[in-house]
Tab-separated table of C-alpha atoms in Angstrom:
chain	number	residue	atom	x	y	z
A	182	MET	CA	77.097	54.767	89.810
A	183	ALA	CA	78.800	57.534	87.914
A	184	ASN	CA	80.478	56.852	84.661
A	185	ILE	CA	84.213	56.191	84.994
A	186	LEU	CA	85.011	58.257	81.955
A	187	ASP	CA	83.178	61.286	83.368
A	188	ILE	CA	84.981	61.044	86.663
A	189	ARG	CA	88.304	60.753	84.939
A	190	ARG	CA	87.524	63.856	82.944
A	191	ARG	CA	86.655	65.760	86.109
A	192	ILE	CA	89.868	64.685	87.768
A	193	ARG	CA	91.801	65.985	84.817
A	194	SER	CA	89.993	69.304	84.945
A	195	VAL	CA	90.596	69.745	88.673
A	196	THR	CA	94.264	68.854	88.175
A	197	ASN	CA	94.535	71.610	85.600
A	198	THR	CA	92.925	74.086	87.967
A	199	ARG	CA	95.302	73.050	90.686
A	200	GLN	CA	98.228	73.739	88.436
A	201	ILE	CA	96.969	77.243	87.827
A	202	THR	CA	96.309	78.013	91.467
A	203	LYS	CA	99.698	76.659	92.393
A	204	ALA	CA	101.381	78.867	89.812
A	205	MET	CA	99.425	81.880	91.008
A	206	LYS	CA	100.491	81.173	94.541
A	207	MET	CA	104.148	81.111	93.586
A	208	VAL	CA	103.783	84.275	91.518
A	209	SER	CA	102.100	86.036	94.426
A	210	ALA	CA	104.836	84.886	96.754
A	211	ALA	CA	107.473	86.371	94.459
A	212	LYS	CA	105.545	89.615	94.132
A	213	LEU	CA	105.069	89.717	97.873
A	214	ARG	CA	108.790	89.445	98.421
A	215	ARG	CA	109.398	92.313	96.034
A	216	ALA	CA	106.714	94.417	97.681
A	217	GLN	CA	108.275	93.778	101.074
A	218	GLU	CA	111.640	94.877	99.785
A	219	ARG	CA	110.167	98.089	98.458
A	220	ALA	CA	108.474	98.820	101.733
A	221	LEU	CA	111.782	98.260	103.481
A	222	ALA	CA	113.626	100.501	101.039
A	223	ALA	CA	111.181	103.292	101.796
A	224	ARG	CA	111.827	103.114	105.499
A	225	PRO	CA	115.057	105.106	105.913
A	226	TYR	CA	113.614	108.158	104.215
A	227	ALA	CA	110.412	108.000	106.210
A	228	GLN	CA	112.241	107.581	109.494
A	229	MET	CA	114.720	110.340	108.759
A	230	LEU	CA	112.022	112.743	107.726
A	231	THR	CA	110.024	112.005	110.858
A	232	ASN	CA	113.114	112.532	112.906
A	233	VAL	CA	113.971	115.900	111.435
A	234	LEU	CA	110.444	117.093	111.921
A	235	LYS	CA	110.425	115.950	115.505
A	236	SER	CA	113.593	117.840	116.293
A	237	LEU	CA	112.306	120.899	114.469
A	238	VAL	CA	109.074	120.903	116.470
A	239	SER	CA	110.944	121.970	119.582
A	240	ARG	CA	113.446	124.238	117.868
A	241	ALA	CA	110.955	126.193	115.853
A	242	GLU	CA	108.422	126.446	118.668
A	243	ILE	CA	105.765	124.961	116.477
A	244	TYR	CA	103.536	124.672	119.492
A	245	ASP	CA	102.852	127.957	121.209
A	246	PRO	CA	104.758	127.705	124.508
A	247	GLU	CA	101.998	129.446	126.426
A	248	THR	CA	98.776	128.038	125.046
A	249	GLY	CA	100.100	124.791	123.588
A	250	GLU	CA	98.316	125.554	120.335
A	251	PRO	CA	100.049	124.424	117.161
A	252	ARG	CA	101.158	127.193	114.856
A	253	HIS	CA	100.877	125.238	111.661
A	254	PRO	CA	97.527	124.768	109.924
A	255	LEU	CA	98.202	121.113	109.122
A	256	LEU	CA	98.555	120.394	112.823
A	257	ALA	CA	95.513	122.301	114.027
A	258	GLN	CA	92.329	120.455	114.852
A	259	ARG	CA	89.118	122.084	113.753
A	260	PRO	CA	85.436	121.119	113.749
A	261	GLU	CA	85.007	118.255	111.365
A	262	ASN	CA	82.260	118.827	108.849
A	263	ASN	CA	83.813	117.706	105.615
A	264	VAL	CA	85.595	114.396	105.705
A	265	PHE	CA	87.861	113.054	102.997
A	266	LEU	CA	88.447	109.326	102.872
A	267	ILE	CA	90.985	107.477	100.743
A	268	VAL	CA	90.152	103.802	100.315
A	269	VAL	CA	92.976	101.552	99.179
A	270	THR	CA	91.920	98.172	97.795
A	271	GLY	CA	93.318	95.912	95.111
A	272	ASP	CA	92.761	96.058	91.382
A	273	LYS	CA	92.138	92.351	91.101
A	274	GLY	CA	90.177	89.741	92.939
A	275	LEU	CA	91.125	86.131	93.707
A	276	ALA	CA	92.647	87.292	96.942
A	277	GLY	CA	90.267	85.762	99.431
A	278	ALA	CA	88.464	88.263	101.616
A	279	PHE	CA	91.111	90.955	101.117
A	280	ASN	CA	88.994	93.487	99.260
A	281	THR	CA	85.785	92.654	101.080
A	282	ASN	CA	87.387	93.199	104.458
A	283	ILE	CA	88.740	96.590	103.504
A	284	LEU	CA	85.389	97.664	102.139
A	285	LYS	CA	83.661	96.447	105.285
A	286	ALA	CA	86.029	98.519	107.380
A	287	ALA	CA	85.425	101.499	105.095
A	288	SER	CA	81.660	101.084	105.427
A	289	ARG	CA	81.935	100.940	109.198
A	290	PHE	CA	83.985	104.094	109.161
A	291	LEU	CA	81.463	105.831	106.931
A	292	GLU	CA	78.714	104.882	109.346
A	293	SER	CA	80.642	106.347	112.239
A	294	LYS	CA	80.892	109.631	110.349
A	295	ALA	CA	77.236	109.655	109.337
A	296	GLY	CA	75.698	113.105	109.149
A	297	LYS	CA	78.875	114.670	107.836
A	298	ASN	CA	79.749	115.560	104.333
A	299	ILE	CA	82.033	112.809	103.096
A	300	GLU	CA	84.111	112.653	99.954
A	301	ILE	CA	85.708	109.410	98.903
A	302	GLU	CA	88.614	108.747	96.619
A	303	THR	CA	89.263	105.146	95.714
A	304	ILE	CA	92.534	103.540	94.790
A	305	GLY	CA	92.091	100.133	93.198
A	306	ARG	CA	89.407	98.794	90.914
A	307	LYS	CA	87.634	96.595	93.444
A	308	GLY	CA	86.944	99.425	95.836
A	309	ARG	CA	85.752	101.662	93.071
A	310	ASP	CA	83.313	99.077	91.729
A	311	PHE	CA	81.841	98.432	95.143
A	312	LEU	CA	81.533	102.011	96.304
A	313	LYS	CA	80.207	103.260	92.991
A	314	ARG	CA	77.198	101.037	93.405
A	315	ARG	CA	76.402	102.671	96.716
A	316	TYR	CA	77.347	106.309	96.380
A	317	PRO	CA	76.991	108.795	93.560
A	318	MET	CA	79.933	110.362	91.809
A	319	GLY	CA	80.359	114.007	92.648
A	320	GLU	CA	82.524	117.038	92.214
A	321	PRO	CA	84.956	118.147	94.890
A	322	ARG	CA	83.095	120.445	97.201
A	323	ALA	CA	83.915	124.123	97.411
A	324	ALA	CA	84.776	125.615	100.775
A	325	ASP	CA	81.611	127.661	101.009
A	326	ALA	CA	79.176	125.082	99.624
A	327	GLN	CA	76.023	124.888	101.704
A	328	ALA	CA	74.557	121.654	100.374
A	329	ALA	CA	73.235	119.069	102.798
A	330	ALA	CA	75.588	116.427	104.110
A	331	GLN	CA	76.116	113.633	101.639
A	332	THR	CA	78.595	111.007	100.640
A	333	THR	CA	80.082	111.226	97.174
A	334	ILE	CA	82.932	109.660	95.279
A	335	ILE	CA	85.126	112.336	93.809
A	336	GLY	CA	88.008	110.434	92.389
A	337	GLU	CA	89.361	107.067	91.439
A	338	LEU	CA	92.684	105.583	90.564
A	339	VAL	CA	92.571	102.278	88.776
A	340	GLY	CA	95.387	100.092	87.544
A	341	ALA	CA	98.107	102.038	89.306
A	342	LEU	CA	98.862	99.545	92.053
A	343	ASN	CA	101.297	97.417	90.115
A	344	LYS	CA	103.608	100.390	89.759
A	345	VAL	CA	103.203	102.381	92.924
A	346	ASP	CA	105.750	105.167	93.063
A	347	TYR	CA	106.362	108.067	95.326
A	348	ALA	CA	105.217	110.608	92.746
A	349	MET	CA	101.745	109.121	92.901
A	350	ALA	CA	101.554	109.472	96.664
A	351	SER	CA	103.034	112.942	96.689
A	352	ASP	CA	100.571	114.148	94.053
A	353	MET	CA	97.754	112.938	96.189
A	354	ALA	CA	99.267	114.516	99.293
A	355	GLU	CA	99.629	117.840	97.529
A	356	ARG	CA	96.040	117.725	96.448
A	357	VAL	CA	94.622	116.990	99.885
A	358	ILE	CA	96.897	119.522	101.570
A	359	GLU	CA	95.783	122.206	99.190
A	360	ARG	CA	92.125	121.427	99.755
A	361	TYR	CA	92.665	121.183	103.477
A	362	SER	CA	94.379	124.552	103.587
A	363	LYS	CA	91.552	126.116	101.643
A	364	GLY	CA	89.095	124.730	104.157
A	365	GLU	CA	87.293	122.523	101.641
A	366	ILE	CA	87.947	119.484	103.778
A	367	ASP	CA	88.505	119.298	107.521
A	368	SER	CA	90.120	115.903	107.841
A	369	VAL	CA	91.690	113.213	105.697
A	370	TYR	CA	91.629	109.498	106.465
A	371	LEU	CA	93.235	106.547	104.804
A	372	VAL	CA	91.804	103.054	105.073
A	373	TYR	CA	94.068	100.206	104.045
A	374	ASN	CA	95.460	96.854	105.029
A	375	GLU	CA	98.567	97.310	107.111
A	376	PHE	CA	101.245	94.720	106.625
A	377	LYS	CA	103.983	93.863	109.073
A	378	SER	CA	104.386	90.282	107.957
A	379	VAL	CA	102.280	87.527	106.479
A	380	ILE	CA	100.821	86.729	109.872
A	381	ALA	CA	100.787	90.221	111.339
A	382	GLN	CA	98.336	92.352	109.444
A	383	ARG	CA	95.723	94.861	110.453
A	384	LEU	CA	92.950	96.693	108.745
A	385	VAL	CA	93.370	100.274	109.773
A	386	VAL	CA	91.782	103.658	109.347
A	387	GLU	CA	94.526	106.214	109.728
A	388	GLN	CA	94.116	109.908	110.174
A	389	VAL	CA	96.363	111.698	107.709
A	390	LEU	CA	95.202	115.252	108.362
A	391	PRO	CA	95.239	117.053	110.646
A	392	ILE	CA	98.539	115.655	111.788
A	393	GLY	CA	98.521	114.762	115.456
A	394	GLN	CA	101.877	113.977	116.988
A	395	ILE	CA	104.651	113.702	114.486
A	396	GLY	CA	106.010	110.191	114.337
A	397	GLU	CA	102.855	108.701	115.810
A	398	VAL	CA	100.208	107.364	113.538
A	399	GLN	CA	96.689	108.079	114.648
A	400	VAL	CA	94.710	104.932	114.148
A	401	LEU	CA	90.984	105.309	114.526
A	402	GLN	CA	89.903	101.825	113.802
A	403	ALA	CA	91.945	98.675	113.672
A	404	GLU	CA	91.205	95.039	113.196
A	405	GLU	CA	93.680	92.268	113.735
A	406	MET	CA	93.727	89.070	111.763
A	407	GLY	CA	91.753	86.173	113.168
A	408	ALA	CA	93.610	83.160	114.610
A	409	LYS	CA	92.300	80.941	111.860
A	410	GLU	CA	93.390	83.337	109.122
A	411	LYS	CA	96.797	83.529	110.716
A	412	GLU	CA	97.148	79.781	110.725
A	413	ARG	CA	96.196	79.544	107.098
A	414	ALA	CA	98.536	82.356	106.114
A	415	MET	CA	101.338	80.669	108.032
A	416	GLU	CA	100.832	77.441	106.128
A	417	ALA	CA	100.721	79.220	102.802
A	418	ALA	CA	103.880	81.132	103.611
A	419	LYS	CA	105.680	77.964	104.573
A	420	GLY	CA	104.659	76.282	101.340
A	421	ALA	CA	105.829	79.233	99.261
A	422	GLY	CA	109.050	79.841	101.143
A	423	VAL	CA	108.129	83.292	102.454
A	424	GLY	CA	109.339	84.355	105.866
A	425	VAL	CA	106.633	84.987	108.428
A	426	ARG	CA	108.560	87.099	110.845
A	427	PRO	CA	108.412	90.859	110.385
A	428	VAL	CA	111.550	92.230	108.808
A	429	ASP	CA	113.980	93.528	111.367
A	430	THR	CA	114.086	97.281	110.952
A	431	ARG	CA	115.981	98.138	114.085
A	432	GLU	CA	119.226	98.852	112.337
A	433	ILE	CA	117.604	101.131	109.796
A	434	ASP	CA	115.740	102.882	112.571
A	435	THR	CA	118.766	103.510	114.741
A	436	GLN	CA	120.671	104.740	111.704
A	437	ALA	CA	117.827	107.054	110.830
A	438	ALA	CA	117.483	108.233	114.413
A	439	ARG	CA	120.913	109.789	114.153
A	440	PHE	CA	119.867	111.938	111.236
A	441	ALA	CA	119.860	115.647	112.017
A	442	ALA	CA	120.046	114.831	115.707
A	443	ALA	CA	123.757	115.056	116.397
A	444	PRO	CA	124.490	116.841	119.666
A	445	VAL	CA	126.008	119.837	117.936
A	446	ASP	CA	124.917	123.326	117.068
A	447	TYR	CA	123.814	123.200	113.508
A	448	ILE	CA	123.995	126.156	111.230
A	449	TYR	CA	120.533	126.527	109.827
A	450	GLU	CA	120.634	127.838	106.301
A	451	GLN	CA	116.934	128.517	106.613
A	452	ALA	CA	115.013	129.350	109.749
A	453	PRO	CA	113.786	126.195	111.515
A	454	GLY	CA	110.202	127.337	111.165
A	455	GLU	CA	110.594	127.712	107.445
A	456	LEU	CA	112.219	124.299	107.158
A	457	PHE	CA	109.412	122.771	109.129
A	458	ARG	CA	106.817	124.288	106.845
A	459	SER	CA	108.408	122.913	103.711
A	460	LEU	CA	109.054	119.490	105.229
A	461	LEU	CA	105.648	118.860	106.742
A	462	PRO	CA	103.836	118.281	103.423
A	463	LYS	CA	106.426	115.617	102.571
A	464	TYR	CA	105.447	113.855	105.753
A	465	VAL	CA	101.881	113.561	104.522
A	466	GLY	CA	103.150	112.227	101.214
A	467	ILE	CA	105.290	109.613	102.858
A	468	GLN	CA	102.404	108.485	105.021
A	469	ILE	CA	100.227	107.881	101.992
A	470	PHE	CA	103.115	106.197	100.167
A	471	HIS	CA	103.630	103.915	103.136
A	472	GLY	CA	99.949	102.962	103.108
A	473	LEU	CA	100.047	102.144	99.404
A	474	LEU	CA	103.162	100.004	99.689
A	475	GLU	CA	101.801	98.028	102.614
A	476	SER	CA	98.474	97.526	100.928
A	477	VAL	CA	100.193	96.118	97.849
A	478	ALA	CA	102.210	93.703	99.982
A	479	ALA	CA	99.089	92.668	101.882
A	480	GLU	CA	97.217	92.051	98.666
A	481	HIS	CA	99.884	89.694	97.394
A	482	ALA	CA	99.986	87.942	100.746
A	483	ALA	CA	96.214	87.521	100.704
A	484	ARG	CA	96.320	86.145	97.185
A	485	MET	CA	99.089	83.764	98.109
A	486	THR	CA	97.044	82.457	101.039
A	487	ALA	CA	93.879	82.165	98.989
A	488	MET	CA	95.652	80.318	96.215
A	489	ASP	CA	97.307	77.994	98.688
A	490	ALA	CA	93.895	77.145	100.119
A	491	ALA	CA	92.546	76.613	96.607
A	492	THR	CA	95.431	74.295	95.783
A	493	ASN	CA	94.762	72.271	98.925
A	494	ASN	CA	91.082	72.066	98.156
A	495	ALA	CA	91.838	70.866	94.645
A	496	THR	CA	94.113	68.161	96.049
A	497	ASP	CA	91.376	67.009	98.418
A	498	MET	CA	88.915	66.948	95.577
A	499	ILE	CA	91.221	64.919	93.360
A	500	ASP	CA	91.686	62.408	96.201
A	501	SER	CA	87.998	61.933	96.781
A	502	LEU	CA	87.262	61.747	93.057
A	503	THR	CA	89.972	59.141	92.618
A	504	LEU	CA	88.371	57.129	95.394
A	505	VAL	CA	84.975	57.323	93.717
A	506	MET	CA	86.513	56.374	90.400
A	507	ASN	CA	88.287	53.331	91.810
A	508	ARG	CA	85.127	52.215	93.511
A	509	ALA	CA	83.201	52.529	90.250
A	510	ARG	CA	85.878	50.626	88.397
A	511	GLN	CA	85.831	47.836	90.938
A	512	ALA	CA	82.064	47.656	90.815
A	513	LYS	CA	82.256	47.374	87.075
A	514	ILE	CA	84.792	44.559	87.234
A	515	THR	CA	82.761	42.725	89.869
A	516	LYS	CA	79.706	43.096	87.723
A	517	GLU	CA	81.509	41.711	84.688
A	518	ILE	CA	82.788	38.684	86.643
A	519	ILE	CA	79.297	37.995	87.950
A	520	GLU	CA	77.991	38.184	84.397
A	521	ILE	CA	80.599	35.744	83.134
A	522	VAL	CA	80.135	33.357	86.021
A	523	SER	CA	76.369	33.405	85.796
A	524	GLY	CA	76.585	33.089	82.003
A	525	ALA	CA	78.802	30.034	82.393
A	526	ALA	CA	76.439	28.588	84.997
A	527	ALA	CA	73.470	29.079	82.701
A	528	ALA	CA	75.295	27.343	79.827
A	529	GLN	CA	75.870	24.173	81.853
B	804	MET	CA	141.561	114.747	110.082
B	805	SER	CA	140.442	112.419	107.432
B	806	ASP	CA	140.365	113.817	103.931
B	807	THR	CA	137.099	112.165	102.974
B	808	PHE	CA	133.587	112.069	104.329
B	809	GLN	CA	130.723	109.633	104.039
B	810	LEU	CA	127.878	110.414	101.744
B	811	GLU	CA	124.357	109.076	101.734
B	812	ILE	CA	121.555	110.134	99.447
B	813	VAL	CA	118.156	108.714	100.288
B	814	THR	CA	114.867	109.013	98.410
B	815	PRO	CA	111.476	107.623	99.394
B	816	GLU	CA	112.043	104.700	97.072
B	817	LYS	CA	115.579	103.679	97.803
B	818	MET	CA	119.038	104.611	98.911
B	819	VAL	CA	120.544	106.144	95.795
B	820	VAL	CA	124.095	106.717	96.972
B	821	LYS	CA	126.123	105.296	99.812
B	822	ASP	CA	129.657	106.292	99.118
B	823	VAL	CA	132.703	108.191	100.249
B	824	ALA	CA	133.608	111.562	98.818
B	825	GLU	CA	136.410	114.080	98.992
B	826	GLU	CA	134.428	117.026	97.829
B	827	MET	CA	130.850	117.782	97.002
B	828	GLN	CA	128.540	120.486	95.769
B	829	ILE	CA	124.893	120.702	96.674
B	830	PRO	CA	122.202	123.060	95.427
B	831	GLY	CA	121.120	124.747	98.657
B	832	LYS	CA	117.953	126.750	98.555
B	833	ASN	CA	119.968	129.940	98.988
B	834	GLY	CA	122.626	128.986	96.489
B	835	TYR	CA	125.136	126.235	95.794
B	836	LEU	CA	127.261	125.009	98.658
B	837	GLY	CA	130.688	123.463	98.342
B	838	ILE	CA	131.467	120.905	101.003
B	839	LEU	CA	134.855	119.585	102.065
B	840	PRO	CA	135.641	117.188	104.891
B	841	GLY	CA	135.393	118.850	108.283
B	842	HIS	CA	132.588	121.161	107.319
B	843	ALA	CA	130.720	122.767	110.201
B	844	PRO	CA	127.411	121.070	111.072
B	845	LEU	CA	124.744	122.490	108.838
B	846	ILE	CA	121.169	121.862	107.902
B	847	THR	CA	119.686	123.172	104.700
B	848	GLU	CA	116.887	122.724	102.275
B	849	LEU	CA	117.838	121.920	98.699
B	850	ALA	CA	116.434	123.458	95.581
B	851	VAL	CA	116.085	121.881	92.168
B	852	GLY	CA	119.594	121.398	90.902
B	853	GLU	CA	122.637	119.263	90.536
B	854	ILE	CA	124.626	117.388	93.143
B	855	THR	CA	128.240	116.737	92.242
B	856	TYR	CA	130.720	114.767	94.245
B	857	ARG	CA	134.239	113.569	93.698
B	858	HIS	CA	135.729	110.347	94.817
B	859	ALA	CA	139.061	108.786	93.869
B	860	GLY	CA	139.466	110.968	90.804
B	861	ASP	CA	135.971	110.330	89.436
B	862	THR	CA	133.280	112.950	89.409
B	863	TYR	CA	129.670	111.922	89.812
B	864	HIS	CA	126.655	113.979	88.856
B	865	LEU	CA	123.094	113.651	90.092
B	866	ALA	CA	119.932	115.584	89.405
B	867	VAL	CA	117.897	116.395	92.469
B	868	ALA	CA	114.476	117.950	92.852
B	869	TRP	CA	113.811	119.280	96.302
B	870	GLY	CA	115.661	117.821	99.189
B	871	PHE	CA	117.029	118.329	102.581
B	872	ALA	CA	120.608	117.905	103.697
B	873	GLU	CA	122.451	117.443	106.913
B	874	VAL	CA	126.160	118.197	106.814
B	875	LEU	CA	128.432	116.933	109.573
B	876	PRO	CA	132.229	117.080	109.631
B	877	ASP	CA	132.526	113.429	108.584
B	878	LYS	CA	129.202	112.758	106.934
B	879	VAL	CA	126.681	114.269	104.555
B	880	THR	CA	123.160	112.920	104.366
B	881	VAL	CA	120.728	114.100	101.736
B	882	LEU	CA	117.024	113.383	101.765
B	883	ALA	CA	115.704	114.034	98.305
B	884	GLU	CA	112.282	113.715	96.808
B	885	THR	CA	113.763	112.453	93.569
B	886	CYS	CA	117.397	111.965	92.785
B	887	GLU	CA	118.877	110.302	89.745
B	888	ARG	CA	122.401	109.557	88.715
B	889	ALA	CA	123.363	111.082	85.373
B	890	GLU	CA	123.374	107.715	83.647
B	891	GLU	CA	119.905	106.827	84.970
B	892	ILE	CA	118.166	109.859	83.557
B	893	ASP	CA	115.597	109.228	80.889
B	894	VAL	CA	116.546	111.947	78.419
B	895	ARG	CA	113.501	111.452	76.202
B	896	ARG	CA	111.168	111.868	79.123
B	897	ALA	CA	112.954	114.941	80.358
B	898	GLN	CA	112.783	116.493	76.899
B	899	GLU	CA	109.077	115.809	76.714
B	900	ALA	CA	108.593	117.290	80.148
B	901	ARG	CA	110.503	120.379	79.126
B	902	GLN	CA	108.368	120.761	76.019
B	903	ARG	CA	105.189	120.375	78.037
B	904	ALA	CA	106.281	122.913	80.607
B	905	GLU	CA	107.315	125.404	77.944
B	906	ASP	CA	104.004	125.048	76.151
B	907	ARG	CA	102.170	125.626	79.356
B	908	LEU	CA	104.180	128.695	80.210
B	909	LYS	CA	103.588	130.164	76.768
B	910	SER	CA	99.849	129.574	76.705
B	911	ALA	CA	97.531	132.326	77.884
B	912	ASN	CA	95.233	129.996	79.788
B	913	PRO	CA	94.552	131.608	83.181
B	914	GLU	CA	93.916	128.250	84.829
B	915	ILE	CA	97.521	127.232	84.473
B	916	ASP	CA	99.596	127.221	87.582
B	917	PHE	CA	102.610	129.135	86.350
B	918	VAL	CA	104.671	128.506	89.427
B	919	ARG	CA	104.274	124.786	89.036
B	920	ALA	CA	104.992	124.863	85.342
B	921	GLY	CA	108.098	126.923	86.060
B	922	VAL	CA	109.333	124.380	88.571
B	923	ALA	CA	108.629	121.563	86.138
B	924	LEU	CA	110.636	123.361	83.475
B	925	GLN	CA	113.529	123.864	85.846
B	926	ARG	CA	113.454	120.210	86.825
B	927	ALA	CA	113.478	119.050	83.236
B	928	GLU	CA	116.317	121.390	82.334
B	929	THR	CA	118.410	120.261	85.277
B	930	ARG	CA	117.875	116.651	84.303
B	931	LEU	CA	118.993	117.312	80.756
B	932	GLU	CA	122.028	119.254	81.895
B	933	VAL	CA	123.072	116.530	84.278
B	934	ALA	CA	122.424	113.798	81.740
B	935	GLU	CA	124.924	115.397	79.390
B	936	LYS	CA	127.691	115.026	81.934
B	937	LYS	CA	127.655	111.297	82.242
């Protein structure tokens, strides 16, 4: 039978751990709420921009009316030889399977593009650490490079996720657009964890370039949450006081839908085609920004769920340890009584 | 006709302004535009510059770097990449940015993107100008 003192010590240690996990859960819940607010605040701009572009597509005859071919390089499909992949993970662990799942999805995507030249840029420490073990670091490839197809990591961004801002996303967008226009890369994908609400999340691979239909995200690969994960996330959210329903964006969307779409004849200070050309790169930026914001929210949600599960496990452990301790204590008392009784009997 | 119009300025990060104005000036790409209520519907790109609007006797100044505006008779909506109210501008940062841009423009390094440095300089100068007006 285990020593009572040892068990008591273990109970104390598990109680301490539980306190930490509980605190981390509440912190994650608070951060999640903030991240959700930021994602919501970004929505009007994104919707309005999409809207303007959509209305400009028809006005500026972006698609050739006869052949249906797009007249803008960022819209044109071309043979895909050089792929650029942006992997968004978290900087920290302790978030359950969050990072692992993203990296699994990224690996699957890389397999599907096997035989092509692939360049990876990682955002988040966890993704960098994992991918660096598998693929060599490399230099961005020049447009006319003739080297054999290979997968290299050409960039990393670590420690930036706790202060995601639009400048970060737009820098990245500018960089990929420039390389795309030069022909150094033929397509750009973004893999991240999409976040609608705590219980509605998907792992997605989105095509950023070339742009397909404006206002429609091209998802190449998507994975919903499992039923079990959902249940657990629901419980965690309830415990932390986080809403599980997706935020209602209808009002924002209808407001935004009115932007630049009034049934009047606008005076265009610049030609619609010119406007379209200067707006389209912003669209790429906003798409990346959106991915970053959702990934941050999803990371906090995952951590909240993981820490909730850890707290529950600690509680279970304390219960069973207490049971063992009580049993040991009782056994000890029984033993002492037997000793006294038999001692007394022997003395008679 | 009403003598005011609604004004909204939106950036990717938040809604910066949701207000009413009697008069406004925006830095259109082809030059500054003055807007009064009842303006004809207009769509324009914005350059780096200063947005000014007046409401109830107060004048507000904002620094904007690239944007896009829709003008309707009763409403003006501006989409801006970055937009800061005069009192929100970090003067120290803008001064540093100006210094950096100037250094880059002066250096003879051929790898420097002069267009970009020029834009950066313009942005920093606008910020400083606007910040003085708070």
